[in-house]
Short mmCIF file of C-alpha atoms in Angstrom, two decimals:
data_model
loop_
_atom_site.label_atom_id
_atom_site.label_comp_id
_atom_site.label_asym_id
_atom_site.label_seq_id
_atom_site.Cartn_x
_atom_site.Cartn_y
_atom_site.Cartn_z
CA MET A 29 0.00 0.00 0.00
CA LYS A 30 1.32 3.42 -0.97
CA ARG A 31 1.57 6.07 1.68
CA LYS A 32 -0.51 9.20 1.13
CA PRO A 33 0.92 12.62 1.98
CA SER A 34 -0.04 14.00 5.36
CA THR A 35 -2.34 16.97 5.64
CA GLU A 36 0.73 19.03 6.62
CA ALA A 37 2.69 17.90 3.54
CA THR A 38 -0.27 18.68 1.28
CA ASP A 39 -0.66 22.08 2.95
CA VAL A 40 3.02 22.97 2.47
CA TRP A 41 2.79 21.91 -1.19
CA THR A 42 -0.16 24.24 -1.72
CA ARG A 43 1.61 27.09 0.06
CA LEU A 44 4.82 26.59 -1.94
CA MET A 45 2.91 26.73 -5.22
CA ARG A 46 0.93 29.81 -4.19
CA VAL A 47 3.97 31.68 -2.87
CA GLN A 48 6.01 30.82 -5.94
CA GLY A 49 3.27 32.08 -8.24
CA ARG A 50 2.64 35.26 -6.27
CA VAL A 51 6.28 36.22 -5.80
CA LEU A 52 7.17 35.43 -9.41
CA GLY A 53 4.18 37.46 -10.59
CA ALA A 54 5.16 40.39 -8.38
CA VAL A 55 8.77 40.32 -9.62
CA GLU A 56 7.54 40.16 -13.24
CA GLN A 57 5.26 43.12 -12.57
CA ASP A 58 8.14 45.14 -11.07
CA LEU A 59 10.28 44.46 -14.14
CA LYS A 60 7.40 45.43 -16.44
CA LYS A 61 6.83 48.69 -14.51
CA ALA A 62 10.53 49.48 -14.93
CA GLY A 63 10.15 49.03 -18.70
CA PHE A 64 12.02 45.73 -18.96
CA PRO A 65 11.16 42.52 -20.79
CA PRO A 66 10.03 39.40 -18.90
CA LEU A 67 12.16 37.67 -16.30
CA ALA A 68 12.86 34.77 -18.68
CA TRP A 69 14.91 37.20 -20.79
CA TYR A 70 17.06 38.09 -17.79
CA ASP A 71 17.45 34.42 -16.92
CA ALA A 72 18.54 33.49 -20.46
CA LEU A 73 20.93 36.45 -20.72
CA LEU A 74 22.45 35.66 -17.32
CA GLU A 75 23.08 32.04 -18.29
CA LEU A 76 24.62 33.09 -21.60
CA SER A 77 26.80 35.69 -19.86
CA ARG A 78 28.06 33.05 -17.41
CA ALA A 79 28.84 30.47 -20.10
CA PRO A 80 32.39 30.14 -21.43
CA GLY A 81 32.65 32.44 -24.41
CA GLY A 82 29.12 33.73 -23.71
CA GLU A 83 27.53 30.95 -25.74
CA LEU A 84 25.45 27.82 -25.21
CA ARG A 85 23.59 25.36 -27.37
CA PRO A 86 19.83 25.98 -27.09
CA VAL A 87 19.28 22.72 -25.18
CA GLU A 88 22.03 23.68 -22.70
CA LEU A 89 20.44 27.09 -22.22
CA GLU A 90 17.08 25.52 -21.42
CA LYS A 91 18.68 23.18 -18.85
CA GLN A 92 20.55 26.04 -17.15
CA MET A 93 17.59 28.37 -16.80
CA LEU A 94 16.06 28.76 -13.37
CA LEU A 95 12.62 29.35 -14.79
CA PRO A 96 10.70 26.69 -16.69
CA GLN A 97 10.98 27.61 -20.33
CA TYR A 98 8.74 25.53 -22.53
CA SER A 99 9.33 27.70 -25.55
CA THR A 100 13.06 28.26 -25.48
CA SER A 101 13.23 28.54 -29.26
CA ARG A 102 10.72 31.44 -29.24
CA LEU A 103 12.64 33.14 -26.45
CA ILE A 104 15.87 32.77 -28.43
CA ASP A 105 14.10 34.14 -31.53
CA ARG A 106 13.06 37.25 -29.57
CA LEU A 107 16.52 37.79 -28.08
CA VAL A 108 18.05 37.50 -31.57
CA GLU A 109 15.42 39.81 -33.13
CA GLU A 110 16.16 42.48 -30.51
CA GLY A 111 19.93 42.14 -30.93
CA PHE A 112 20.58 40.74 -27.44
CA ALA A 113 21.90 37.44 -28.79
CA VAL A 114 23.02 35.91 -32.08
CA ARG A 115 22.77 32.40 -33.46
CA ARG A 116 26.05 30.95 -34.58
CA GLU A 117 26.72 27.79 -36.51
CA CYS A 118 28.92 25.23 -34.77
CA LYS A 119 32.23 25.05 -36.62
CA MET A 120 32.70 21.34 -35.90
CA ASP A 121 29.10 20.26 -36.49
CA LYS A 122 27.52 22.39 -39.21
CA ARG A 123 24.04 21.26 -38.15
CA GLY A 124 24.54 22.42 -34.57
CA LEU A 125 23.82 25.96 -33.38
CA PHE A 126 25.04 28.10 -30.54
CA VAL A 127 23.31 31.10 -29.02
CA GLU A 128 25.76 33.82 -28.07
CA ILE A 129 25.07 36.91 -25.98
CA THR A 130 25.90 40.27 -27.56
CA GLU A 131 27.28 43.33 -25.80
CA THR A 132 23.79 44.81 -26.03
CA GLY A 133 22.47 41.68 -24.28
CA ARG A 134 25.11 41.97 -21.56
CA ASP A 135 24.11 45.59 -21.04
CA LEU A 136 20.40 44.72 -20.78
CA GLN A 137 21.12 41.93 -18.27
CA LYS A 138 23.14 44.32 -16.10
CA ARG A 139 20.47 47.03 -16.27
CA MET A 140 17.69 44.55 -15.49
CA TRP A 141 19.58 43.33 -12.41
CA ALA A 142 19.04 46.68 -10.69
CA SER A 143 15.25 46.26 -10.89
CA TYR A 144 15.34 42.51 -10.36
CA SER A 145 17.50 42.74 -7.22
CA ALA A 146 15.24 45.47 -5.83
CA ALA A 147 12.24 43.22 -6.47
CA ILE A 148 13.93 40.30 -4.71
CA GLU A 149 14.59 42.55 -1.72
CA ARG A 150 11.04 43.93 -1.74
CA HIS A 151 9.28 40.57 -2.02
CA ILE A 152 11.70 38.27 -0.15
CA GLY A 153 14.55 40.06 1.63
CA SER A 154 12.37 42.56 3.46
CA LYS A 155 10.13 39.78 4.75
CA LEU A 156 12.79 37.34 5.99
CA SER A 157 15.78 37.90 8.22
CA ASP A 158 19.05 36.54 6.87
CA ALA A 159 18.81 33.76 9.47
CA ASP A 160 15.29 32.90 8.27
CA ALA A 161 16.49 32.89 4.66
CA VAL A 162 19.30 30.47 5.56
CA LYS A 163 16.82 28.26 7.42
CA LEU A 164 14.40 28.28 4.49
CA SER A 165 17.22 27.50 2.06
CA GLY A 166 18.15 24.50 4.18
CA LEU A 167 14.58 23.23 4.13
CA LEU A 168 14.33 23.71 0.36
CA ASP A 169 17.64 21.88 -0.07
CA ARG A 170 16.05 18.89 1.66
CA LEU A 171 13.37 18.95 -1.06
CA GLY A 172 16.05 18.85 -3.76
CA CYS A 173 15.93 22.55 -4.54
CA SER A 174 19.61 23.19 -3.99
CA CYS A 175 21.05 25.60 -6.51
CA SER A 176 24.80 25.73 -6.80
CA ALA A 177 24.64 29.09 -8.55
CA THR A 178 23.35 32.37 -7.30
CA LEU A 179 21.23 34.81 -9.25
CA SER A 180 23.08 37.78 -8.00
CA PRO A 181 26.05 38.73 -10.10
CA ALA A 182 25.00 42.00 -11.66
CA LEU A 183 28.25 41.74 -13.54
CA PRO A 184 29.00 38.29 -14.90
CA ALA A 185 32.45 36.78 -14.60
CA PRO A 186 34.88 37.88 -17.30
CA LYS A 187 34.59 35.98 -20.57
CA GLU A 188 37.84 34.09 -20.04
CA ALA A 189 36.85 32.83 -16.60
CA THR A 190 34.45 29.98 -16.05
CA PRO A 191 32.16 31.00 -13.20
CA ALA A 192 31.52 28.54 -10.42
CA ARG A 193 28.03 27.14 -10.37
#
């Protein structure tokens, strides 16, 4: 016989989903009010800026992103259309493609961080002490939510360095 989740486990699941949706929506709204594109753009640009040479294959980009991105190809299309990234053919495998961040994309990611970091502070940091944040991180780690990378570098590591994840 399979064990059913306790009422407490079901309650925490519901709360996690609601909080995630509300906080993400609030952060998205803050970025929109500041005149920036959606958070997925920041996420993609950050991952590209952290990658060696500023480039990733589309499938690698999707795996690295913190946000679920079911339409990575459309996101890449938009970033390319706006000049924030370019598609580049793989020299060794002519069928393969890389997505590479442009200087304009690096600039947008850095400018977005100012609004994004303020939103994180407004919706998370101002509501939790640092000790509470550490405690919550530990609990989330137990659920398999450990992230080896932080969101925070407003300025990505230099191109020649491989940032720690």
